[in-house]
Short mmCIF file of C-alpha atoms in Angstrom, two decimals:
data_model
loop_
_atom_site.label_atom_id
_atom_site.label_comp_id
_atom_site.label_asym_id
_atom_site.label_seq_id
_atom_site.Cartn_x
_atom_site.Cartn_y
_atom_site.Cartn_z
CA UNK A 1 -13.04 -23.57 8.40
CA UNK A 2 -13.80 -20.69 10.85
CA UNK A 3 -15.40 -17.18 9.91
CA UNK A 4 -12.62 -14.56 9.38
CA UNK A 5 -12.60 -10.80 9.89
CA UNK A 6 -11.33 -8.53 7.09
CA UNK A 7 -10.20 -4.99 7.68
CA UNK A 8 -9.55 -2.82 4.76
CA UNK A 9 -7.57 0.38 5.55
CA UNK A 10 -8.11 2.45 2.49
CA UNK A 11 -10.85 4.99 1.84
CA UNK A 12 -12.12 7.57 4.26
CA UNK A 13 -12.61 5.26 7.18
CA UNK A 14 -11.39 1.60 7.71
CA UNK A 15 -13.93 -1.07 6.53
CA UNK A 16 -14.28 -4.13 8.72
CA UNK A 17 -16.38 -7.28 7.65
CA UNK A 18 -16.81 -10.80 8.77
CA UNK A 19 -16.61 -13.19 6.23
CA UNK A 20 -17.77 -16.83 5.91
CA UNK A 21 -16.34 -19.82 4.24
CA UNK A 22 -19.47 -20.62 2.35
CA UNK A 23 -18.45 -18.48 -0.69
CA UNK A 24 -15.97 -16.21 -2.35
CA UNK A 25 -16.00 -12.50 -1.57
CA UNK A 26 -15.19 -9.52 -3.76
CA UNK A 27 -13.35 -6.26 -2.34
CA UNK A 28 -13.34 -3.37 -4.56
CA UNK A 29 -15.00 0.03 -5.49
CA UNK A 30 -17.89 -1.25 -7.26
CA UNK A 31 -21.18 -1.01 -5.31
CA UNK A 32 -21.62 -4.62 -6.30
CA UNK A 33 -18.63 -5.76 -4.21
CA UNK A 34 -19.06 -7.60 -1.15
CA UNK A 35 -16.93 -5.19 0.81
CA UNK A 36 -17.11 -1.79 -0.73
CA UNK A 37 -13.91 0.70 -0.56
CA UNK A 38 -14.86 4.21 -1.50
CA UNK A 39 -11.13 5.20 -2.89
CA UNK A 40 -10.65 6.08 -6.39
CA UNK A 41 -7.36 4.28 -5.95
CA UNK A 42 -9.05 0.86 -5.70
CA UNK A 43 -10.10 -0.96 -8.69
CA UNK A 44 -13.66 -1.62 -9.11
CA UNK A 45 -12.91 -5.40 -8.56
CA UNK A 46 -9.62 -5.26 -6.56
CA UNK A 47 -9.14 -8.57 -4.48
CA UNK A 48 -10.79 -11.91 -4.26
CA UNK A 49 -10.92 -13.64 -0.84
CA UNK A 50 -12.02 -17.13 -1.10
CA UNK A 51 -11.97 -20.21 1.27
CA UNK A 52 -9.40 -23.01 0.31
CA UNK A 53 -9.55 -26.06 2.43
CA UNK A 54 -8.68 -24.75 6.24
CA UNK A 55 -7.14 -21.68 4.93
CA UNK A 56 -8.22 -18.28 3.02
CA UNK A 57 -6.65 -17.11 -0.23
CA UNK A 58 -6.49 -13.50 -1.18
CA UNK A 59 -6.08 -12.88 -5.00
CA UNK A 60 -5.26 -9.67 -6.82
CA UNK A 61 -7.65 -9.03 -9.61
CA UNK A 62 -7.02 -5.33 -9.93
CA UNK A 63 -5.24 -3.07 -12.44
CA UNK A 64 -3.34 -1.39 -9.79
CA UNK A 65 -1.85 -4.02 -7.77
CA UNK A 66 -1.53 -5.32 -4.24
CA UNK A 67 1.25 -6.20 -2.10
CA UNK A 68 2.02 -7.95 0.94
CA UNK A 69 5.21 -8.10 2.81
CA UNK A 70 7.22 -6.80 -0.28
CA UNK A 71 5.40 -9.48 -2.52
CA UNK A 72 3.11 -8.60 -5.26
CA UNK A 73 -0.28 -10.67 -4.84
CA UNK A 74 -1.03 -11.84 -8.01
CA UNK A 75 -4.14 -13.99 -9.73
CA UNK A 76 -2.43 -17.11 -8.05
CA UNK A 77 -2.93 -15.59 -4.77
CA UNK A 78 -1.43 -15.77 -1.10
CA UNK A 79 -2.45 -17.29 2.01
CA UNK A 80 -2.34 -14.62 4.68
CA UNK A 81 -1.48 -17.29 7.36
CA UNK A 82 1.59 -18.01 5.65
CA UNK A 83 4.96 -16.21 6.36
CA UNK A 84 4.53 -13.99 3.28
CA UNK A 85 2.02 -11.96 5.08
CA UNK A 86 2.81 -12.51 8.71
CA UNK A 87 4.74 -9.30 9.13
CA UNK A 88 1.68 -7.20 8.40
CA UNK A 89 -0.08 -8.03 11.48
CA UNK A 90 2.42 -6.90 14.00
CA UNK A 91 2.43 -3.13 14.05
CA UNK A 92 4.17 -2.47 10.33
CA UNK A 93 3.18 0.51 8.53
CA UNK A 94 0.87 -0.14 5.53
CA UNK A 95 0.89 2.08 2.50
CA UNK A 96 -2.00 2.46 0.03
CA UNK A 97 -2.17 4.78 -2.92
CA UNK A 98 -0.68 5.27 -6.68
CA UNK A 99 1.84 6.66 -8.52
CA UNK A 100 0.38 9.29 -10.94
CA UNK A 101 2.73 10.62 -13.84
CA UNK A 102 2.37 13.90 -15.59
CA UNK A 103 4.37 16.28 -17.46
CA UNK A 104 5.69 19.42 -15.50
CA UNK A 105 7.89 21.97 -17.44
CA UNK A 106 8.90 19.25 -19.81
CA UNK A 107 9.78 16.80 -17.31
CA UNK A 108 8.02 13.30 -16.71
CA UNK A 109 7.01 13.81 -13.02
CA UNK A 110 5.76 11.13 -10.58
CA UNK A 111 3.60 11.84 -7.55
CA UNK A 112 3.01 9.61 -4.93
CA UNK A 113 -0.57 9.84 -3.69
CA UNK A 114 -2.02 7.54 -0.80
CA UNK A 115 -2.29 6.96 2.87
CA UNK A 116 0.18 5.81 5.29
CA UNK A 117 -1.40 3.50 8.11
CA UNK A 118 -0.11 2.45 11.61
CA UNK A 119 -2.00 -0.08 13.49
CA UNK A 120 -1.07 -1.76 16.78
CA UNK A 121 2.09 0.23 16.67
CA UNK A 122 2.52 2.25 20.11
CA UNK A 123 5.25 4.82 19.80
CA UNK A 124 6.61 3.24 16.47
CA UNK A 125 7.08 5.66 13.56
CA UNK A 126 5.98 5.23 10.07
CA UNK A 127 6.84 6.97 6.66
CA UNK A 128 6.73 6.34 2.87
CA UNK A 129 10.16 6.06 0.68
CA UNK A 130 10.40 6.46 -2.95
CA UNK A 131 13.41 6.26 -5.06
CA UNK A 132 13.59 7.79 -8.66
CA UNK A 133 15.37 6.11 -11.81
CA UNK A 134 15.87 7.54 -15.09
CA UNK A 135 15.03 5.74 -18.52
CA UNK A 136 18.14 3.74 -18.28
CA UNK A 137 17.46 2.70 -14.51
CA UNK A 138 20.26 4.96 -13.31
CA UNK A 139 19.49 6.18 -9.58
CA UNK A 140 18.68 9.82 -9.37
CA UNK A 141 17.15 10.75 -5.88
CA UNK A 142 15.35 9.54 -2.91
CA UNK A 143 12.29 11.25 -1.05
CA UNK A 144 10.42 10.50 2.10
CA UNK A 145 7.12 11.56 3.48
CA UNK A 146 6.62 13.42 6.86
CA UNK A 147 7.41 10.74 9.53
CA UNK A 148 4.64 9.95 11.82
CA UNK A 149 4.59 8.48 15.43
CA UNK A 150 1.66 6.33 16.56
CA UNK A 151 0.76 7.69 20.12
CA UNK A 152 -0.81 4.47 21.12
CA UNK A 153 -1.95 0.94 19.86
CA UNK A 154 -4.75 2.08 18.08
CA UNK A 155 -5.27 2.67 14.19
CA UNK A 156 -4.06 5.90 12.84
CA UNK A 157 -3.47 7.07 9.24
CA UNK A 158 -1.96 10.11 7.38
CA UNK A 159 -2.18 11.28 3.86
CA UNK A 160 0.95 11.28 1.83
CA UNK A 161 1.62 13.35 -1.42
CA UNK A 162 5.08 13.25 -2.58
CA UNK A 163 6.64 14.90 -5.79
CA UNK A 164 10.17 15.17 -6.84
CA UNK A 165 12.06 18.58 -6.04
CA UNK A 166 13.94 19.86 -8.12
CA UNK A 167 11.97 18.43 -11.31
CA UNK A 168 14.18 15.78 -13.24
CA UNK A 169 13.49 13.45 -15.98
CA UNK A 170 12.26 10.34 -14.09
CA UNK A 171 10.79 7.14 -15.85
CA UNK A 172 10.82 4.57 -12.85
CA UNK A 173 10.23 4.58 -8.92
CA UNK A 174 10.28 2.21 -6.35
CA UNK A 175 7.98 2.66 -3.34
CA UNK A 176 8.40 1.44 0.20
CA UNK A 177 6.80 2.01 3.70
CA UNK A 178 9.38 2.27 6.55
CA UNK A 179 9.20 1.76 10.28
CA UNK A 180 11.42 2.98 13.24
CA UNK A 181 11.42 2.72 16.91
CA UNK A 182 12.90 6.37 17.37
CA UNK A 183 12.20 8.29 14.24
CA UNK A 184 16.01 8.25 13.24
CA UNK A 185 16.76 4.73 12.20
CA UNK A 186 14.43 3.30 9.60
CA UNK A 187 13.88 -0.17 8.10
CA UNK A 188 11.92 -0.89 4.96
CA UNK A 189 8.76 -3.21 5.63
CA UNK A 190 6.90 -3.30 2.30
CA UNK A 191 8.22 -2.56 -1.04
CA UNK A 192 6.80 -2.47 -4.71
CA UNK A 193 9.79 -3.37 -7.03
CA UNK A 194 10.34 -0.77 -9.50
CA UNK A 195 7.30 0.87 -11.22
CA UNK A 196 7.47 2.37 -14.70
CA UNK A 197 5.96 5.26 -16.07
CA UNK A 198 2.45 4.60 -17.56
#
């Protein structure tokens, strides 16, 4: 097995580290982590990256959750060389963040706070998408973050802060990142599944 390069697109700046196959690597907010991510939305111990024969396995050990190509990475892990993660390397947008619940004027109110990243996506557009549902799972509304265009093939990131307007009694949300070639027609790339108020 060869060494691998890991880039974490969260926090203030991307963090790149070369990892070696002689041990397991911890990604998290704790200063004891092998790859430290300075971002309150990241758990103290968030991901474990470990060698497995000729491959690398990424395991989620966080309380916040991690997703790859719309599939939640659980304790069983995912091999980034498999198809489940292939779509994340070719210019697709990546969204990182959390849904924070509060009570505003008597309404349960989710706020999506995070960061949208575009990397190697020259002249493509990205945005965050959130669907709102009531306690019975009935659809209420959809909101989108501001759409951003990547001017070149480099890495670009934008802050996201989405709150429903007008206020409704929202108990579930479904969050996706979306990509577009023209800023008009959009396709969903990476989705969380339904998230319940907690």
